[in-house]
Tab-separated table of C-alpha atoms and ligand atoms in Angstrom:
chain	number	residue	atom	x	y	z
I	1	MET	CA	-11.753	-6.068	1.798
I	2	ILE	CA	-15.042	-3.901	1.610
I	3	VAL	CA	-16.607	-2.305	4.826
I	4	ILE	CA	-20.277	-1.822	4.679
I	5	VAL	CA	-21.013	0.829	6.972
I	6	LYS	CA	-24.334	1.211	8.981
I	7	PRO	CA	-26.735	4.024	7.644
I	8	GLU	CA	-26.628	5.603	10.994
I	9	ALA	CA	-22.905	5.559	11.474
I	10	THR	CA	-21.172	8.839	12.500
I	11	GLU	CA	-18.395	10.449	10.509
I	12	LYS	CA	-16.236	9.945	13.539
I	13	GLN	CA	-17.085	6.179	13.363
I	14	ILE	CA	-16.186	6.282	9.826
I	15	ALA	CA	-13.150	8.328	10.594
I	16	HIS	CA	-11.914	5.792	13.352
I	17	ILE	CA	-12.222	2.693	11.115
I	18	VAL	CA	-10.373	4.342	8.356
I	19	GLU	CA	-7.852	5.573	10.941
I	20	LYS	CA	-7.327	1.960	12.295
I	21	ALA	CA	-6.731	0.528	8.754
I	22	GLU	CA	-4.215	3.010	7.552
I	23	LYS	CA	-2.129	2.401	10.875
I	24	LEU	CA	-1.789	-0.978	9.559
I	25	GLY	CA	-0.358	0.292	6.210
I	26	LEU	CA	-3.644	0.002	4.290
I	27	LYS	CA	-5.074	2.727	1.895
I	28	ALA	CA	-8.836	3.426	2.473
I	29	HIS	CA	-11.203	4.593	-0.287
I	30	ILE	CA	-14.496	5.973	0.857
I	31	SER	CA	-17.537	5.588	-1.479
I	32	ARG	CA	-20.677	7.704	-0.451
I	33	GLY	CA	-23.440	6.097	-2.623
I	34	VAL	CA	-27.042	6.986	-2.662
I	35	GLU	CA	-28.004	4.020	-0.421
I	36	ARG	CA	-24.996	3.190	1.574
I	37	THR	CA	-21.559	4.065	2.479
I	38	ILE	CA	-18.669	1.736	1.446
I	39	ILE	CA	-15.025	1.741	2.527
I	40	GLY	CA	-12.505	-0.112	0.308
I	41	PHE	CA	-9.183	-1.252	1.893
I	42	ILE	CA	-6.606	-1.702	-0.648
I	43	GLY	CA	-3.245	-3.484	0.455
I	44	PRO	CA	-2.604	-6.797	2.108
I	45	GLU	CA	-5.527	-8.411	3.260
I	46	ASP	CA	-4.087	-10.503	5.691
I	47	VAL	CA	-3.085	-7.626	8.249
I	48	LEU	CA	-7.164	-6.967	8.388
I	49	ARG	CA	-8.017	-10.391	9.059
I	50	VAL	CA	-6.261	-10.073	12.341
I	51	ILE	CA	-8.452	-7.270	13.457
I	52	PRO	CA	-12.172	-7.971	13.797
I	53	LEU	CA	-13.516	-5.036	11.961
I	54	GLU	CA	-17.092	-6.607	12.454
I	55	VAL	CA	-17.015	-5.316	16.030
I	56	PHE	CA	-16.038	-1.515	15.509
I	57	PRO	CA	-18.912	0.769	15.853
I	58	GLY	CA	-20.735	1.871	12.841
I	59	VAL	CA	-19.638	-1.347	10.736
I	60	GLU	CA	-22.519	-3.124	9.300
I	61	ARG	CA	-20.679	-6.091	7.395
I	62	VAL	CA	-17.199	-6.909	5.968
I	63	ILE	CA	-17.046	-8.485	2.823
I	64	PRO	CA	-13.969	-10.035	1.330
I	65	VAL	CA	-13.552	-9.209	-2.325
I	66	LEU	CA	-12.869	-12.212	-4.435
I	67	SER	CA	-11.944	-10.485	-7.733
I	68	PRO	CA	-8.327	-9.149	-8.044
I	69	TYR	CA	-9.711	-5.732	-9.065
I	70	LYS	CA	-11.499	-4.006	-6.064
I	71	LEU	CA	-12.160	-0.258	-6.606
I	72	VAL	CA	-13.532	-0.685	-9.913
I	73	SER	CA	-15.791	-3.675	-8.877
I	74	ARG	CA	-19.776	-3.567	-8.462
I	75	GLU	CA	-19.035	-4.711	-4.855
I	76	PHE	CA	-17.289	-1.431	-4.073
I	77	ARG	CA	-19.984	0.550	-5.757
I	78	ARG	CA	-23.383	-0.952	-6.259
I	79	GLU	CA	-24.600	2.013	-8.445
I	80	GLY	CA	-23.049	2.812	-11.631
I	81	SER	CA	-20.591	5.634	-11.594
I	82	ILE	CA	-21.344	8.827	-13.354
I	83	VAL	CA	-18.112	10.543	-14.907
I	84	LYS	CA	-18.834	14.242	-15.202
I	85	ILE	CA	-16.963	16.164	-17.990
I	86	ARG	CA	-16.458	19.769	-17.708
I	87	ASN	CA	-19.118	19.505	-15.046
I	88	ARG	CA	-21.683	19.457	-17.887
I	89	LEU	CA	-21.709	16.137	-19.489
I	90	GLU	CA	-22.489	12.883	-17.507
I	91	VAL	CA	-21.456	9.706	-18.844
I	92	GLY	CA	-23.171	6.583	-17.171
I	93	GLY	CA	-26.689	8.165	-16.592
I	94	LYS	CA	-29.803	7.784	-18.816
I	95	LYS	CA	-28.348	9.792	-21.602
I	96	LEU	CA	-25.751	8.037	-23.812
I	97	ILE	CA	-22.862	10.119	-25.033
I	98	ILE	CA	-21.553	10.191	-28.490
I	99	MET	CA	-17.955	11.004	-29.392
I	100	ALA	CA	-17.274	11.601	-32.859
I	101	GLY	CA	-14.363	13.079	-34.942
I	102	PRO	CA	-11.461	12.263	-37.262
I	103	CYS	CA	-9.012	9.601	-36.293
I	104	SER	CA	-6.111	12.166	-36.634
I	105	VAL	CA	-6.385	15.980	-36.374
I	106	GLU	CA	-5.245	16.924	-39.725
I	107	SER	CA	-5.669	20.934	-40.018
I	108	LEU	CA	-7.463	23.448	-38.289
I	109	ASP	CA	-10.024	24.122	-40.960
I	110	SER	CA	-11.059	20.264	-41.442
I	111	LEU	CA	-11.473	19.820	-37.758
I	112	LEU	CA	-13.508	23.042	-37.372
I	113	SER	CA	-15.640	21.824	-40.555
I	114	VAL	CA	-16.291	18.285	-39.348
I	115	ALA	CA	-16.820	19.603	-35.427
I	116	LYS	CA	-19.705	21.519	-36.439
I	117	LYS	CA	-21.474	18.607	-38.543
I	118	ILE	CA	-20.734	16.048	-35.752
I	119	LYS	CA	-22.230	18.537	-33.264
I	120	ALA	CA	-25.156	19.355	-35.753
I	121	ALA	CA	-25.918	15.585	-35.726
I	122	GLY	CA	-25.903	15.270	-31.994
I	123	ALA	CA	-22.323	14.400	-30.553
I	124	THR	CA	-20.986	16.251	-27.639
I	125	VAL	CA	-17.547	15.188	-27.540
I	126	LEU	CA	-15.111	15.639	-30.474
I	127	ARG	CA	-12.454	13.422	-30.901
I	128	GLY	CA	-9.213	13.917	-32.529
I	129	GLY	CA	-5.825	12.344	-32.238
I	130	ALA	CA	-2.729	14.477	-31.992
I	131	PHE	CA	-0.354	11.693	-31.032
I	132	LYS	CA	-0.932	8.689	-33.162
I	133	PRO	CA	-0.004	5.042	-32.128
I	134	ARG	CA	0.835	3.978	-35.827
I	135	THR	CA	2.238	0.331	-36.527
I	136	SER	CA	4.497	1.694	-38.732
I	137	PRO	CA	7.168	4.386	-37.968
I	138	TYR	CA	6.935	5.867	-41.262
I	139	ASP	CA	3.221	6.561	-41.350
I	140	PHE	CA	1.678	9.771	-40.208
I	141	GLN	CA	2.645	10.154	-36.663
I	142	GLY	CA	-0.009	13.226	-35.659
I	143	LEU	CA	0.659	16.772	-35.301
I	144	GLY	CA	1.787	16.752	-31.742
I	145	GLU	CA	0.985	20.077	-29.751
I	146	GLU	CA	-0.132	21.991	-32.857
I	147	GLY	CA	-2.976	19.513	-32.977
I	148	LEU	CA	-4.016	19.784	-29.437
I	149	LYS	CA	-4.339	23.527	-29.945
I	150	TYR	CA	-6.600	23.057	-32.619
I	151	MET	CA	-8.639	20.683	-30.518
I	152	LYS	CA	-8.984	23.287	-27.927
I	153	GLN	CA	-9.932	26.072	-30.168
I	154	VAL	CA	-12.415	23.944	-32.045
I	155	GLY	CA	-13.937	22.633	-28.738
I	156	LYS	CA	-14.451	26.069	-27.659
I	157	GLU	CA	-15.773	27.362	-30.762
I	158	CYS	CA	-18.239	24.746	-31.148
I	159	ASP	CA	-18.737	24.006	-27.372
I	160	LEU	CA	-17.776	20.583	-27.551
I	161	ALA	CA	-15.997	18.534	-25.102
I	162	THR	CA	-12.624	17.219	-26.484
I	163	VAL	CA	-11.091	13.666	-26.152
I	164	SER	CA	-7.303	12.829	-27.399
I	165	GLU	CA	-4.812	10.149	-27.058
I	166	VAL	CA	-1.862	10.621	-24.598
I	167	MET	CA	0.717	8.182	-25.462
I	168	ASP	CA	3.491	8.937	-23.362
I	169	PRO	CA	3.453	9.697	-19.385
I	170	ARG	CA	5.702	12.887	-20.059
I	171	ASP	CA	2.814	14.245	-22.171
I	172	VAL	CA	0.108	14.054	-19.461
I	173	GLU	CA	0.699	17.498	-18.254
I	174	LEU	CA	0.722	19.062	-21.647
I	175	MET	CA	-2.377	17.258	-22.647
I	176	ASP	CA	-3.956	18.150	-19.308
I	177	ARG	CA	-4.140	21.799	-20.778
I	178	TYR	CA	-5.587	21.118	-24.091
I	179	VAL	CA	-8.125	18.432	-23.748
I	180	ASP	CA	-11.278	17.414	-21.686
I	181	ILE	CA	-10.744	13.587	-21.842
I	182	PHE	CA	-7.565	11.637	-21.952
I	183	GLN	CA	-7.945	8.743	-24.182
I	184	ILE	CA	-5.523	5.794	-23.537
I	185	GLY	CA	-5.214	3.785	-26.688
I	186	ALA	CA	-5.335	-0.086	-27.064
I	187	ARG	CA	-1.824	-0.371	-27.253
I	188	ASN	CA	-1.143	1.610	-24.124
I	189	MET	CA	-3.812	-0.298	-21.900
I	190	GLN	CA	-1.174	-1.821	-19.869
I	191	ASN	CA	1.389	1.096	-19.909
I	192	PHE	CA	1.466	1.153	-16.104
I	193	SER	CA	3.530	4.356	-15.737
I	194	LEU	CA	1.031	6.141	-17.998
I	195	LEU	CA	-1.902	4.657	-16.076
I	196	LYS	CA	-0.477	5.773	-12.722
I	197	GLU	CA	0.238	9.059	-14.180
I	198	VAL	CA	-3.227	9.989	-15.438
I	199	GLY	CA	-4.420	8.437	-12.081
I	200	MET	CA	-2.788	11.332	-10.157
I	201	THR	CA	-5.090	13.658	-11.930
I	202	GLN	CA	-8.808	14.079	-11.849
I	203	LYS	CA	-9.233	14.528	-15.700
I	204	PRO	CA	-11.978	12.002	-17.070
I	205	VAL	CA	-10.008	8.910	-18.629
I	206	LEU	CA	-11.182	6.788	-21.554
I	207	LEU	CA	-9.430	3.629	-21.209
I	208	LYS	CA	-9.679	1.335	-24.357
I	209	ARG	CA	-9.215	-2.214	-23.997
I	210	GLY	CA	-6.062	-3.701	-25.456
I	211	LEU	CA	-5.866	-5.787	-28.695
I	212	SER	CA	-5.222	-9.041	-26.876
I	213	ALA	CA	-6.427	-8.251	-23.359
I	214	THR	CA	-9.133	-9.937	-21.646
I	215	ILE	CA	-11.841	-8.064	-19.726
I	216	ASN	CA	-10.352	-8.931	-16.508
I	217	ASP	CA	-7.016	-7.414	-17.682
I	218	LEU	CA	-8.917	-4.334	-18.852
I	219	LEU	CA	-10.496	-3.939	-15.354
I	220	MET	CA	-7.036	-4.548	-13.774
I	221	SER	CA	-5.688	-1.739	-15.746
I	222	ALA	CA	-8.710	0.671	-14.723
I	223	GLU	CA	-7.736	-0.298	-11.280
I	224	TYR	CA	-4.219	1.316	-11.486
I	225	ILE	CA	-6.008	4.565	-12.358
I	226	LEU	CA	-8.670	4.296	-9.559
I	227	ALA	CA	-5.846	3.244	-7.086
I	228	LYS	CA	-4.032	6.535	-7.741
I	229	GLY	CA	-7.189	8.693	-6.668
I	230	ASN	CA	-8.626	9.248	-10.110
I	231	PHE	CA	-12.361	7.530	-10.107
I	232	ASN	CA	-13.311	9.546	-13.451
I	233	VAL	CA	-12.703	6.275	-15.707
I	234	MET	CA	-14.733	5.238	-18.454
I	235	LEU	CA	-13.861	1.776	-20.213
I	236	CYS	CA	-13.940	1.158	-23.877
I	237	GLU	CA	-14.400	-1.806	-26.108
I	238	ARG	CA	-12.777	-1.247	-29.663
I	239	GLY	CA	-12.270	-4.879	-30.751
I	240	ILE	CA	-9.801	-7.740	-29.971
I	241	ARG	CA	-7.591	-9.658	-32.406
I	242	THR	CA	-9.043	-13.029	-33.092
I	243	PHE	CA	-8.547	-15.629	-36.025
I	244	GLU	CA	-11.182	-13.782	-38.042
I	245	THR	CA	-9.893	-11.734	-41.001
I	246	ALA	CA	-13.021	-10.332	-42.448
I	247	THR	CA	-13.021	-7.446	-40.105
I	248	ARG	CA	-10.085	-5.409	-38.691
I	249	ASN	CA	-10.956	-6.578	-35.095
I	250	THR	CA	-13.853	-8.492	-33.595
I	251	LEU	CA	-15.814	-6.423	-31.639
I	252	ASP	CA	-16.607	-8.366	-28.268
I	253	ILE	CA	-20.427	-7.322	-27.650
I	254	ASN	CA	-20.227	-9.393	-24.791
I	255	ALA	CA	-17.710	-7.200	-22.976
I	256	VAL	CA	-20.745	-4.318	-22.597
I	257	PRO	CA	-22.995	-6.564	-20.327
I	258	VAL	CA	-20.020	-8.572	-18.815
I	259	VAL	CA	-18.260	-5.179	-17.725
I	260	LYS	CA	-21.321	-3.608	-16.612
I	261	GLN	CA	-22.289	-6.561	-14.112
I	262	LYS	CA	-18.505	-6.541	-13.033
I	263	SER	CA	-17.965	-2.752	-12.892
I	264	HIS	CA	-19.429	0.407	-11.970
I	265	LEU	CA	-17.721	2.337	-14.531
I	266	PRO	CA	-19.363	3.449	-17.486
I	267	MET	CA	-18.716	1.836	-20.787
I	268	ILE	CA	-18.223	3.140	-24.127
I	269	VAL	CA	-18.004	1.237	-27.666
I	270	ASP	CA	-15.864	2.242	-30.519
I	271	PRO	CA	-17.669	0.447	-33.509
I	272	SER	CA	-15.052	2.141	-36.020
I	273	HIS	CA	-11.903	0.321	-34.661
I	274	GLY	CA	-13.920	-2.961	-33.919
I	275	THR	CA	-14.906	-3.273	-37.556
I	276	GLY	CA	-12.384	-1.494	-39.543
I	277	ARG	CA	-15.071	-0.659	-42.275
I	278	TRP	CA	-17.407	2.296	-42.603
I	279	GLY	CA	-20.102	-0.023	-43.737
I	280	LEU	CA	-20.609	-1.978	-40.897
I	281	VAL	CA	-20.378	0.612	-38.235
I	282	GLY	CA	-23.962	1.514	-37.869
I	283	SER	CA	-24.966	-2.062	-37.445
I	284	ILE	CA	-22.415	-2.474	-34.633
I	285	ALA	CA	-23.122	0.918	-33.117
I	286	LYS	CA	-26.862	-0.073	-32.814
I	287	ALA	CA	-25.919	-3.518	-31.214
I	288	ALA	CA	-23.660	-1.771	-28.825
I	289	VAL	CA	-26.468	0.572	-27.815
I	290	ALA	CA	-29.107	-2.462	-27.442
I	291	ALA	CA	-26.329	-4.234	-25.188
I	292	GLY	CA	-26.518	-1.431	-22.739
I	293	CYS	CA	-23.369	0.691	-23.638
I	294	ASP	CA	-23.167	4.115	-22.171
I	295	GLY	CA	-21.865	5.795	-25.103
I	296	LEU	CA	-20.328	5.504	-28.290
I	297	MET	CA	-17.132	6.888	-30.171
I	298	ILE	CA	-17.267	6.997	-33.707
I	299	GLU	CA	-14.629	8.309	-36.399
I	300	VAL	CA	-16.138	10.873	-38.725
I	301	HIS	CA	-14.250	12.360	-41.676
I	302	GLU	CA	-15.553	14.794	-44.403
I	303	ASN	CA	-13.299	13.122	-47.047
I	304	PRO	CA	-12.408	9.520	-46.091
I	305	GLU	CA	-10.389	8.890	-49.196
I	306	GLU	CA	-7.968	11.864	-48.314
I	307	ALA	CA	-8.006	11.078	-44.607
I	308	PHE	CA	-4.363	10.541	-42.969
I	309	SER	CA	-5.617	7.543	-40.979
I	310	ASP	CA	-8.488	5.218	-40.781
I	311	GLY	CA	-10.251	6.667	-43.798
I	312	ALA	CA	-11.757	3.362	-44.363
I	313	GLN	CA	-13.499	3.200	-41.175
I	314	SER	CA	-14.887	6.688	-41.145
I	315	LEU	CA	-18.313	7.772	-41.589
I	316	VAL	CA	-18.985	10.723	-43.647
I	317	PRO	CA	-20.957	13.311	-41.579
I	318	GLU	CA	-24.288	12.519	-43.675
I	319	ASN	CA	-24.139	8.849	-42.514
I	320	PHE	CA	-23.273	9.891	-39.151
I	321	SER	CA	-26.039	12.067	-38.768
I	322	GLU	CA	-28.468	9.529	-40.127
I	323	LEU	CA	-26.779	6.762	-37.822
I	324	VAL	CA	-27.574	9.024	-34.882
I	325	GLY	CA	-31.352	9.296	-35.740
I	326	GLN	CA	-31.462	5.377	-35.817
I	327	LEU	CA	-29.575	5.191	-32.642
I	328	LYS	CA	-32.135	7.240	-30.758
I	329	LYS	CA	-34.895	4.832	-31.670
I	330	VAL	CA	-32.771	2.081	-30.263
I	331	ALA	CA	-31.824	3.879	-27.061
I	332	LEU	CA	-35.517	4.666	-26.483
I	333	ALA	CA	-36.115	0.732	-26.991
I	334	VAL	CA	-33.565	0.039	-24.103
I	335	GLU	CA	-35.234	2.902	-22.154
I	336	ARG	CA	-32.062	5.302	-22.691
I	337	GLU	CA	-31.703	8.469	-24.444
I	338	ILE	CA	-29.408	10.108	-27.023
K	401	PEP	C1	-7.838	5.786	-32.130
K	401	PEP	O1	-8.832	5.959	-31.486
K	401	PEP	O2	-7.888	6.331	-33.397
K	401	PEP	C2	-7.069	4.760	-31.848
K	401	PEP	C3	-5.933	4.590	-32.271
K	401	PEP	O3	-7.708	3.772	-31.224
K	401	PEP	P1	-7.242	2.337	-30.450
K	401	PEP	O4	-6.080	2.453	-29.515
K	401	PEP	O5	-8.629	1.499	-29.999
K	401	PEP	O6	-6.604	1.315	-31.769
K	402	MN	MN1	-8.490	5.635	-35.485
């Protein structure tokens, strides 16, 4: 249930509506947009049906939300959300965000070296996994806290924001100290304990779509985070499993405009995992920008042959830099900027 408040409604009237709903055991989320203020009520809606909210002073309209997700829906917030990173970068506005870096943090030297190059090419966020969700338990699992320390140090030295995957609710507090954005990986999209845990922080979250998740599933997972009070969520299309075997995954480009229609949250695209092959990354990155995404996450490695993980889909810095130049032109064509 969404209550649209009249433009001239007073704070007292808004508080009265909230108080009434909370007395009935519902949780109220107020969204103050540029054009209008909206109150979203979460909880058993039957309760609300018995009180005529329409007659409350200050109420313009009451709309039942038909979608199973509420806080992430466009109905709840008509304007697109802007997620702020370190109070400096904005995701969801005219300017696109470019996140780049190695799949895994491998060493301090290699991270610093690639970070300088991706920064020079135009990236503003450094990616690097310290906890790696590998299919095989015998593959490299990441450097753990040591890797997080490198992320923090290099981020500071190069003035780049940082994003790294958190796999376990027990690591949220630890990671909170080291990185600027929590990445929830595809395999953990429905790890509800993890979603709730990051929802209890105010740190930006990059929520990746699960391997076999529908767009609806992705939005429901985001709803878990918002319902706990953290609205700083970015969604990420990273390819899904289909019958196609020519590429590692099938990047669902449709998901970009679909999510933008259904939700106010920013949408990031990861063409690296979406294709699994470095030679395809550029085309899909350009398609994603043309389709209206708010940013890209691209794996970059100085020596892909020796990469601890995902070398086959990693761009070398020179190719990455050239790609960013091309992306700038695509962005301009769709009235965006890089
Ligand atoms: C990654 O970003 O390196 C990663 C493991 O991504 P995903 O969860 O999308 O597979
Ligand atoms: Mn990877």
